[in-house]
Coordinates of C-alpha atoms in Angstrom, one line a residue:
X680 CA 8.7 -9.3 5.4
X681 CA 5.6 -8.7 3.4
X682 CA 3.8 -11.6 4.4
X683 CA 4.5 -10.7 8.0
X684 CA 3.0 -7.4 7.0
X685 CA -0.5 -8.9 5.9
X686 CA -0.8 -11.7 8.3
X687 CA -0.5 -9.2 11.3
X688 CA -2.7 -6.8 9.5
X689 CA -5.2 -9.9 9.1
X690 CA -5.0 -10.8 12.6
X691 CA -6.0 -7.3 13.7
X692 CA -8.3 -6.8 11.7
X693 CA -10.1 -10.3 12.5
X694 CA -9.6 -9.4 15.8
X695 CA -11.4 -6.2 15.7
X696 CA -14.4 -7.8 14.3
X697 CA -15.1 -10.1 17.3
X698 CA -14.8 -8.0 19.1
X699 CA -17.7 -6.0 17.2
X700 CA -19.5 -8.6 17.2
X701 CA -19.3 -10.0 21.0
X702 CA -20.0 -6.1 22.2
X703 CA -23.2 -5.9 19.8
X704 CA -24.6 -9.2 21.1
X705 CA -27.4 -9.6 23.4
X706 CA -26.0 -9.6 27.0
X707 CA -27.0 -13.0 29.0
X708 CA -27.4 -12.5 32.8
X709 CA -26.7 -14.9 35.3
X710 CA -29.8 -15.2 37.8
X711 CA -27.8 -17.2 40.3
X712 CA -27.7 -15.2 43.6
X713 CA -24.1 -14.6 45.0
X714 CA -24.4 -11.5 46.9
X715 CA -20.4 -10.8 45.4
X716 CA -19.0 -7.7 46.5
X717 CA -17.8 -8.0 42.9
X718 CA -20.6 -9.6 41.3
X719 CA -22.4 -7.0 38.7
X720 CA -25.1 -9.7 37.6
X721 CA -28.6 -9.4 39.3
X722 CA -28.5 -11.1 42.1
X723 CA -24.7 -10.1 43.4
X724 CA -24.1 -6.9 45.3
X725 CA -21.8 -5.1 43.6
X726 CA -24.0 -2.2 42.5
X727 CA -25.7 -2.1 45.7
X728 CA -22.5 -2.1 48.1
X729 CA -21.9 0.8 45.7
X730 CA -24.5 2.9 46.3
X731 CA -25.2 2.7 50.0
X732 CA -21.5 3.6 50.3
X733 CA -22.2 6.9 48.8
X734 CA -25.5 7.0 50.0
X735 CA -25.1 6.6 54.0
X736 CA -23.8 9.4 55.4
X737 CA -22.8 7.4 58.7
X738 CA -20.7 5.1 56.4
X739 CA -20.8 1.6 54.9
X740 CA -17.8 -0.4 55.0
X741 CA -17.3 -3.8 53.3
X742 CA -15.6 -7.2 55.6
X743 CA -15.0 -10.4 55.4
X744 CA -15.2 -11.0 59.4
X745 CA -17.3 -13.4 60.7
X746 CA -19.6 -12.3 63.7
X747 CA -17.1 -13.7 66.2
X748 CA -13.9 -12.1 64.9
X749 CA -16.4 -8.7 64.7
X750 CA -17.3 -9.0 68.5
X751 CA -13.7 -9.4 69.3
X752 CA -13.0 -5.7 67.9
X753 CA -12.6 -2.6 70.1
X754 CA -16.0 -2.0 71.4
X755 CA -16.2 1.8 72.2
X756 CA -17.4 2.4 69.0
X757 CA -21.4 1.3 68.2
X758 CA -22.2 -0.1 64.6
X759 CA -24.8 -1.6 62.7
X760 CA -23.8 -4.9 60.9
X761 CA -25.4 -6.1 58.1
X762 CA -25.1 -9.8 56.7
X763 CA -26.8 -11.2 53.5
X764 CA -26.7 -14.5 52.3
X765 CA -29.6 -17.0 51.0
X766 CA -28.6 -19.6 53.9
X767 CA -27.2 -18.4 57.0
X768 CA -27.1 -21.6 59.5
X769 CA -25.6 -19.2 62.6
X770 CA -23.5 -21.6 64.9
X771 CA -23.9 -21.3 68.9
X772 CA -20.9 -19.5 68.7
X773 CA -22.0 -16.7 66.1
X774 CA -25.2 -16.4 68.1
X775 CA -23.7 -15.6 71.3
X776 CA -21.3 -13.2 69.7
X777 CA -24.0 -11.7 67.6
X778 CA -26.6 -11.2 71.1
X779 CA -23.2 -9.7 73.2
X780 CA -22.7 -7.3 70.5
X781 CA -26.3 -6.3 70.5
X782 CA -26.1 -6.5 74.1
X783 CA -23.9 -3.5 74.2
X784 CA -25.6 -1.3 71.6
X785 CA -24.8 -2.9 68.1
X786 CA -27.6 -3.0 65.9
X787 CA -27.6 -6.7 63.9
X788 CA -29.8 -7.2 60.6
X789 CA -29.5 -10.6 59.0
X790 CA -31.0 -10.9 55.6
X791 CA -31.6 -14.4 55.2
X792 CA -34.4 -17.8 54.0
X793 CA -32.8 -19.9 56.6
X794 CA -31.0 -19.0 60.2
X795 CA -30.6 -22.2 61.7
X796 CA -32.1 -23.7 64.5
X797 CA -29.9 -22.3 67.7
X798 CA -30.6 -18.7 66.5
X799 CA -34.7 -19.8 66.0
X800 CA -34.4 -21.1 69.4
X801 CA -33.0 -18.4 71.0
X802 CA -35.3 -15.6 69.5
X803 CA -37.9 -18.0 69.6
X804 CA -39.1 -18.0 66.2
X805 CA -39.5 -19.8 62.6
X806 CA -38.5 -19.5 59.2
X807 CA -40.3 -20.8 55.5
X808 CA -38.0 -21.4 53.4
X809 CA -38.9 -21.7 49.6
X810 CA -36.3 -22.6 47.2
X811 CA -35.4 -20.2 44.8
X812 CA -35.7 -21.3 40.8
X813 CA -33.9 -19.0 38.4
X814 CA -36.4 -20.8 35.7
X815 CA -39.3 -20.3 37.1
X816 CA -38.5 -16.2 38.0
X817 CA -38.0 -15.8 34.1
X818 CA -41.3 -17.5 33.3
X819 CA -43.3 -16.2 36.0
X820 CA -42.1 -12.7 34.4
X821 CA -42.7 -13.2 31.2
X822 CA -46.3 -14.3 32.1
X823 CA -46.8 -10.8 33.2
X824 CA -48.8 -12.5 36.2
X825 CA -49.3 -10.5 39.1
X826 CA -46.8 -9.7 41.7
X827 CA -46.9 -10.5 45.4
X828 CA -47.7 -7.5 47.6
X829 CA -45.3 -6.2 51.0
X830 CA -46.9 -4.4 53.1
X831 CA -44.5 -1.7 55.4
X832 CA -45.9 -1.4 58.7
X833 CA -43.2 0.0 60.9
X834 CA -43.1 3.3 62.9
X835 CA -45.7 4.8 60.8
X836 CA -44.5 8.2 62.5
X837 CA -40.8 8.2 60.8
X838 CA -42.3 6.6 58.0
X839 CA -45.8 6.4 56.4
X840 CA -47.5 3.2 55.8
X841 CA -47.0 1.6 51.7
X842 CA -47.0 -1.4 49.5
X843 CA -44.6 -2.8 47.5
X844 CA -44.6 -5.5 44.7
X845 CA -42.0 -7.8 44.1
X846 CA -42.2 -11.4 42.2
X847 CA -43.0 -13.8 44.6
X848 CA -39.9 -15.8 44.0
X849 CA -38.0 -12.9 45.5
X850 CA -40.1 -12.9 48.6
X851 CA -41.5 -16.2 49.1
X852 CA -40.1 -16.9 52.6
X853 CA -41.0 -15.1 56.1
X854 CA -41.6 -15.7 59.7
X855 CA -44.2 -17.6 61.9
X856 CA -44.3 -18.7 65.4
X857 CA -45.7 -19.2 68.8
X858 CA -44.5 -15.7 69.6
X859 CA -42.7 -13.8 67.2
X860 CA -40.4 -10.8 68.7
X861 CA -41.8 -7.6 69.4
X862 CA -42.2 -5.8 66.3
X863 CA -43.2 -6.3 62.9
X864 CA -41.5 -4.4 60.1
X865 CA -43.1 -5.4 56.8
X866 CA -45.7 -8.5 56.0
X867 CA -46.4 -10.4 52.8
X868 CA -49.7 -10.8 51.9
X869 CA -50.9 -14.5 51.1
X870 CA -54.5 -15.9 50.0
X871 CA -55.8 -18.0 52.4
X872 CA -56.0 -21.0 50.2
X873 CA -52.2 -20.3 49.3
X874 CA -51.5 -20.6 52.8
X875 CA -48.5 -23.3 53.9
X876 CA -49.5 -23.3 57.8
X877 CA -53.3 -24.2 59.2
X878 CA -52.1 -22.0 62.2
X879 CA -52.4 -18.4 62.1
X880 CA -50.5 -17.1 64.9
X881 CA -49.1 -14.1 65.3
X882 CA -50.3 -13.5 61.8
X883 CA -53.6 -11.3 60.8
X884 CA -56.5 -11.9 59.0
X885 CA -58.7 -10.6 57.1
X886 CA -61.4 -12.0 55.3
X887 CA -59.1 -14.4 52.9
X888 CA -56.4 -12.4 53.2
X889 CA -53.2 -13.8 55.5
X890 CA -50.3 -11.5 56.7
X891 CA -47.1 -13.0 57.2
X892 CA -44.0 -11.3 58.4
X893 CA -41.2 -10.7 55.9
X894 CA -39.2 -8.5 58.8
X895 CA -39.1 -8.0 62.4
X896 CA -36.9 -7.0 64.7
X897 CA -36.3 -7.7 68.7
X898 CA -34.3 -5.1 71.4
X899 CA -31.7 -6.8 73.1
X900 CA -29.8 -5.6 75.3
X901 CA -29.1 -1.2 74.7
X902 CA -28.8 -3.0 70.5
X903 CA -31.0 -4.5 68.3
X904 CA -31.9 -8.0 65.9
X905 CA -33.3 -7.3 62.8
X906 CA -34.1 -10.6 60.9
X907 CA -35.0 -10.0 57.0
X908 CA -36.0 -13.1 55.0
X909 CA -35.7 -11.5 52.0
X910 CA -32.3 -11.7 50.8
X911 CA -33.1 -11.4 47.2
X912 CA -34.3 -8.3 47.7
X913 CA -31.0 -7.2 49.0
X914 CA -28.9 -7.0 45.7
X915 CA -28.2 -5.8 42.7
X916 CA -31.7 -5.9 41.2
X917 CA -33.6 -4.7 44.2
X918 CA -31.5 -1.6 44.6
X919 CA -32.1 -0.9 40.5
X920 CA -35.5 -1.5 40.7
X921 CA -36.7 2.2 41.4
X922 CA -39.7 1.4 42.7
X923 CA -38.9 -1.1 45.4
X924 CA -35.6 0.6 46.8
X925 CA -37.0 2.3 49.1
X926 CA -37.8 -0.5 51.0
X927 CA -34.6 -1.6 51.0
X928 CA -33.6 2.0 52.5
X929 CA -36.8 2.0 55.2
X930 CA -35.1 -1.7 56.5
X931 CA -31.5 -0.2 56.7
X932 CA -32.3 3.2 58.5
X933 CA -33.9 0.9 61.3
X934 CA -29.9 0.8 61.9
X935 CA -30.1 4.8 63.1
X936 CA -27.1 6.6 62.7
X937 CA -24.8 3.8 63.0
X938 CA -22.2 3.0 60.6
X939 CA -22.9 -0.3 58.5
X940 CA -20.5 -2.7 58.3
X941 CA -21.6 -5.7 55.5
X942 CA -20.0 -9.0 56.3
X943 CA -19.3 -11.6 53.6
X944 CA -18.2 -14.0 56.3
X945 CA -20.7 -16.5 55.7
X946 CA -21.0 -17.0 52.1
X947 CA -19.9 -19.7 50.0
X948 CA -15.4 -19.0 49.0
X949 CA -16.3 -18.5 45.4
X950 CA -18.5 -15.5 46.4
X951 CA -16.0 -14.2 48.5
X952 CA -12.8 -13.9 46.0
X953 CA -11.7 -11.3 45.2
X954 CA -11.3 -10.9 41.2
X955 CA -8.1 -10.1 39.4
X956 CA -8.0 -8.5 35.9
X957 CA -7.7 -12.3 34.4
X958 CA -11.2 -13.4 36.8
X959 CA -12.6 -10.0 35.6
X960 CA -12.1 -11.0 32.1
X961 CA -13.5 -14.4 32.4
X962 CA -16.3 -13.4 34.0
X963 CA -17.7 -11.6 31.1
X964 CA -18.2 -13.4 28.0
X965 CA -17.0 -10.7 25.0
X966 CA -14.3 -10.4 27.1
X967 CA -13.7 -14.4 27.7
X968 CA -13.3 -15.0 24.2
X969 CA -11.2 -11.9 23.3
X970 CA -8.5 -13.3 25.7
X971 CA -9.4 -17.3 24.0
X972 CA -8.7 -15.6 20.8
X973 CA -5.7 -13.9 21.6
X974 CA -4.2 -17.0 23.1
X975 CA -5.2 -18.9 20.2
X976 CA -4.0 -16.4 17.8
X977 CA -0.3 -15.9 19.6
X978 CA 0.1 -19.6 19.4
X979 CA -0.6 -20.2 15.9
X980 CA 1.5 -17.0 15.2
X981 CA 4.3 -18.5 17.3
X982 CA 4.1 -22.1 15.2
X983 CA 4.1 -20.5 11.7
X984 CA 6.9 -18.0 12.4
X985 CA 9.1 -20.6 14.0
X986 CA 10.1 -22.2 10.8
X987 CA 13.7 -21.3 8.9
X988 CA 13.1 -18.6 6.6
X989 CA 15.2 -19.4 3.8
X990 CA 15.9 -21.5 0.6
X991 CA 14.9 -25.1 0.5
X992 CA 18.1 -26.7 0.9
X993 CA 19.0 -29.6 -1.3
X994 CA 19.2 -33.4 0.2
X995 CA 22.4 -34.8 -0.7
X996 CA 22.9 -38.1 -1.0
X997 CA 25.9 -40.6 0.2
X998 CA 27.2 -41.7 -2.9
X999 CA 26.1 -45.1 -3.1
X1000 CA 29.0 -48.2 -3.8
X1001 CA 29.3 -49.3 -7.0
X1002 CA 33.0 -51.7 -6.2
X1003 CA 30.5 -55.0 -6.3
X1004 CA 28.5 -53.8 -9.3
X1005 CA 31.7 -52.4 -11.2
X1006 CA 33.0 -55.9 -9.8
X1007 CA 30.6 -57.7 -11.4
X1008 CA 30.5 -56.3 -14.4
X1009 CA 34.3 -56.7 -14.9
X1010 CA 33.9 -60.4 -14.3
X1011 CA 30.8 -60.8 -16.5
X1012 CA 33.4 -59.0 -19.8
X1013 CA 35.9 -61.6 -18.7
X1014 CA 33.9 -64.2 -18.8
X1015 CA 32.2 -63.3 -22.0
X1016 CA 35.2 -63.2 -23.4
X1017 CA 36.4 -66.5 -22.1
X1018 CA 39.6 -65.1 -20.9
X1019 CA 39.9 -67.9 -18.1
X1020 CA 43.6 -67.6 -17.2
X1021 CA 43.6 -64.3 -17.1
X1022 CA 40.8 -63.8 -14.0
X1023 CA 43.1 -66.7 -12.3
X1024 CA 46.0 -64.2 -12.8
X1025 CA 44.2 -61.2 -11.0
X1026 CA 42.9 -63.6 -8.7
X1027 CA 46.3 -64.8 -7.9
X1028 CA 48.0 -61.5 -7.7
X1029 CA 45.2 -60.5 -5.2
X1030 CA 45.9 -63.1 -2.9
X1031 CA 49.6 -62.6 -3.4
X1032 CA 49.3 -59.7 -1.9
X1033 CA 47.0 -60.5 0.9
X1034 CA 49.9 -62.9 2.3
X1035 CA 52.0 -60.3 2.0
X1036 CA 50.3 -57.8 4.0
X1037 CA 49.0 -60.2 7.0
X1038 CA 51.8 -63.2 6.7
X1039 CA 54.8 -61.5 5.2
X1040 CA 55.0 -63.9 2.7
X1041 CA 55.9 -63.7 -0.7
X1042 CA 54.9 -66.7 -3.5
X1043 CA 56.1 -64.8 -6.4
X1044 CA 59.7 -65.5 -4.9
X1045 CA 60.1 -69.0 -6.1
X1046 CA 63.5 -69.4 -4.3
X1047 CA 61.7 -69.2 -0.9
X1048 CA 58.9 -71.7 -1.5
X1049 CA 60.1 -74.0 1.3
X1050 CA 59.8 -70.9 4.0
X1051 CA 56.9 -69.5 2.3
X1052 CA 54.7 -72.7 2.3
X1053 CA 55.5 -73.6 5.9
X1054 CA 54.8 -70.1 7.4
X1055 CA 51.4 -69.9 5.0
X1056 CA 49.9 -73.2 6.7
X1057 CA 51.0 -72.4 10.2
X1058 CA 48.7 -69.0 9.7
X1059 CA 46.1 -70.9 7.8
X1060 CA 46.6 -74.4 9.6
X1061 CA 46.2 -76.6 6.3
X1062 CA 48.9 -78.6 5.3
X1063 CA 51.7 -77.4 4.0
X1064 CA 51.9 -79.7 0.8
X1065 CA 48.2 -79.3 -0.1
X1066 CA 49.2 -75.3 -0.3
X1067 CA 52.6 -76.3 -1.8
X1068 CA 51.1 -78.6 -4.5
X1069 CA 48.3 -76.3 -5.4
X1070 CA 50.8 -73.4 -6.1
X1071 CA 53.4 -75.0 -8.2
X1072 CA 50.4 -75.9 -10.4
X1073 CA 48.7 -72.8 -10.6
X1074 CA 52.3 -70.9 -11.9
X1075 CA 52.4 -72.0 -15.1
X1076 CA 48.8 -71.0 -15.8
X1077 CA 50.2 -67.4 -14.3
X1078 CA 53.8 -67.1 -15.9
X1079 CA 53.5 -69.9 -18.8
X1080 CA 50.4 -68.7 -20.5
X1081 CA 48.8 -71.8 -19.9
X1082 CA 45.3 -72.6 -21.7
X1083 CA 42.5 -73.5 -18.8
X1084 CA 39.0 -74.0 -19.0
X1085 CA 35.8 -72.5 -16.8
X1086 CA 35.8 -75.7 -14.5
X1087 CA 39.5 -75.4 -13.9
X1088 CA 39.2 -71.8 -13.5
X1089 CA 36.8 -72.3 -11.0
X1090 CA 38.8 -75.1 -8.8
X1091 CA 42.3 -72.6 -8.6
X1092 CA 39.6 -69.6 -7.6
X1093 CA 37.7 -71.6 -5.0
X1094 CA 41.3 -72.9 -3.7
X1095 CA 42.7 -69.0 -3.4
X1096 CA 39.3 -67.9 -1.6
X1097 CA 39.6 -70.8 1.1
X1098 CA 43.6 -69.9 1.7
X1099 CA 42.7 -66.3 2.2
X1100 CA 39.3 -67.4 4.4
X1101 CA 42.1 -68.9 7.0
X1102 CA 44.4 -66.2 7.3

């Protein structure tokens, strides 16, 4: 019971250090963008979808819904929706849904690089997309180079004209077009020679300076379309980045007073799942390798503990058989001794009583010989004056005291062993 005692002490206490050590670690974020509900690391959403729901006083909900399944809802009620994913390729049917709910007063914003063609069709416009390159954000930051500019030019009478400054892998896509819709939001600003398109439409410039839009929006219907193309923006590390939130603010109030619904209808399943305590666990590393620990620990507690605790318990043998050796041995004094006649007697009495037991037969009564030596060689099949011959000779070497020698001894003990061979 005392080493029970110590090993559980030892396993608590080891435990208690890793986990010291795990919590005192440098934390390693993931740069991957999700846009999880649950996602805490820069690029998910869990921290924003936190604070717009206490921030909006009209409400901010949180569904799963595609645009489709929205439109089907009851439609008394007006609402802004809000959907925010890094490739949103809208199907004919998700664009007509999304244009009849504007029709009738919603207010759409999708946050997006790409939109897919039947939605650019239809509002008549393009996208840039620029792949996005965790690698090349880090070293880009620890450069200290200098950050892109966005320029807000909405309503300047709700809300003053300003600049923002944001990595350019964060907002490294936007808008062109033959005719974009009717009203720009915010622009990037781009050097001329940086420039990806020779046309400039729709765009203005200035000296070697090219404006680009980064957000626009288009009535339709008594609603509105607000396209965004950068989604980055829209997450954990745009809403913690106190400088740059409010343009994440000045893009959602272009919903008015409608409540916001976010949809997470269109981003990839493993987004979308909803973690349990064991995915919350795994998701964090300290935590990951408390619960490998524990596992590991349980098991190897389980193994040890399972043995008997008791006394070693002896092996006993079988005792092993000594007749042949004993046997042996017996015949070796005998022979040393050269005690011939008297191995033929034991011999003799053995088989004696062998035709006794299995022929009911008995050769020490000389007054039946006749029926003795017929009903011995119809059991043994010889012949029945070979067995008759052989025993009247042997007798007086058994009741006479008659002097043999090893050969002789040998021929009367081979004879008895092949008469009790054919019983």
């Amino acid at each position: 019971m005392k080493g029970s005692r110590w090993f559980i002490v030892f396993i608590v206490a080891f435990l208690f250090i890793m986990f010291a050590i795990e919590y005192h670690l440098p934390k390693n974020f993931v740069w991957k963008p999700t846009f999880g509900h649950h996602d805490e690391q820069p690029f998910g959403c869990a921290v924003f979808d936190s604070v717009l729901s206490s921030s909006l006083p009209q409400g901010y909900t949180f569904s799963r819904k595609s645009l489709y399944q929205l439109e089907q809802e009851d439609t008394t009620q007006r609402k802004g929706i809000l959907v925010i994913s890094d490739n949103l390729r809208l199907s004919d049917v998700d664009v007509n849904a999304l244009l009849k709910m504007a029709e009738r007063g919603d207010k759409i914003m999708l946050v997006s690089t790409l939109f897919g063609r039947y939605m650019e069709d239809t509002l008549n416009f393009r996208s840039y997309y620029s792949y996005f390159s965790p690698m090349a954000l880090k070293k880009y930051a620890t450069s200290f180079l200098k950050k892109d500019s966005l320029h807000w030019i909405g309503d300047s009478t709700v809300y003053p004209r300003q600049t923002f400054y944001f990595y350019p892998q964060l907002c490294s896509s936007y808008f062109w077009g033959d005719s974009l819709p009717e009203r720009v939001l915010a622009q990037r600003v781009f050097e001329s020679n940086e420039f990806r398109y020779e046309t400039e439409v729709d765009s203005l410039t200035t000296d070697s300076l090219v404006y680009m839009p980064v957000a626009m929006s288009r009535r339709w219907g008594k609603g509105e379309v607000i396209l965004v193309s950068t989604p980055l923006i829209f997450t954990n590390y745009g809403m913690l980045d106190s400088k740059n939130a409010t343009y994440i603010f000045r893009l959602l109030s272009q919903m008015g007073k409608l409540p916001i619904v976010r949809t997470e209808g269109y981003m990839k399943e493993t987004a979308q799942v909803q973690q349990s305590p064991f995915r919350y666990f795994l998701a964090h590393e300290p935590l990951r390798w408390a619960l490998y620990l524990t596992m590991i620990t349980i098991i190897l507690f389980m193994i040890f503990t399972a043995k008997r605790r008791q006394r070693v318990i002896p092996v006993i043998h079988e005792p092993a058989n000594k007749s042949l050796e004993f046997t042996e041995l017996i015949g070796t004094l005998y022979f040393q001794k050269k005690d011939h006649a008297d191995l033929v007697r034991k011999k003799f009495s053995y088989l004696a009583e062998e035709l006794r037991r299995e022929s009911q037969v008995d050769i020490e009564e000389v007054a039946d010989d006749e029926r003795s030596f017929h009903r011995i060689a119809r059991k043994t099949g010889m012949d029945a004056g070979e067995i008759a011959k052989f025993i009247r000779e042997v007798r007086p070497v058994i009741y006479g005291g008659r002097v043999i020698d090893a050969e002789q001894m040998k021929v009367y003990i081979d004879k008895m062993n092949e008469i009790i061979n054919h019983i």
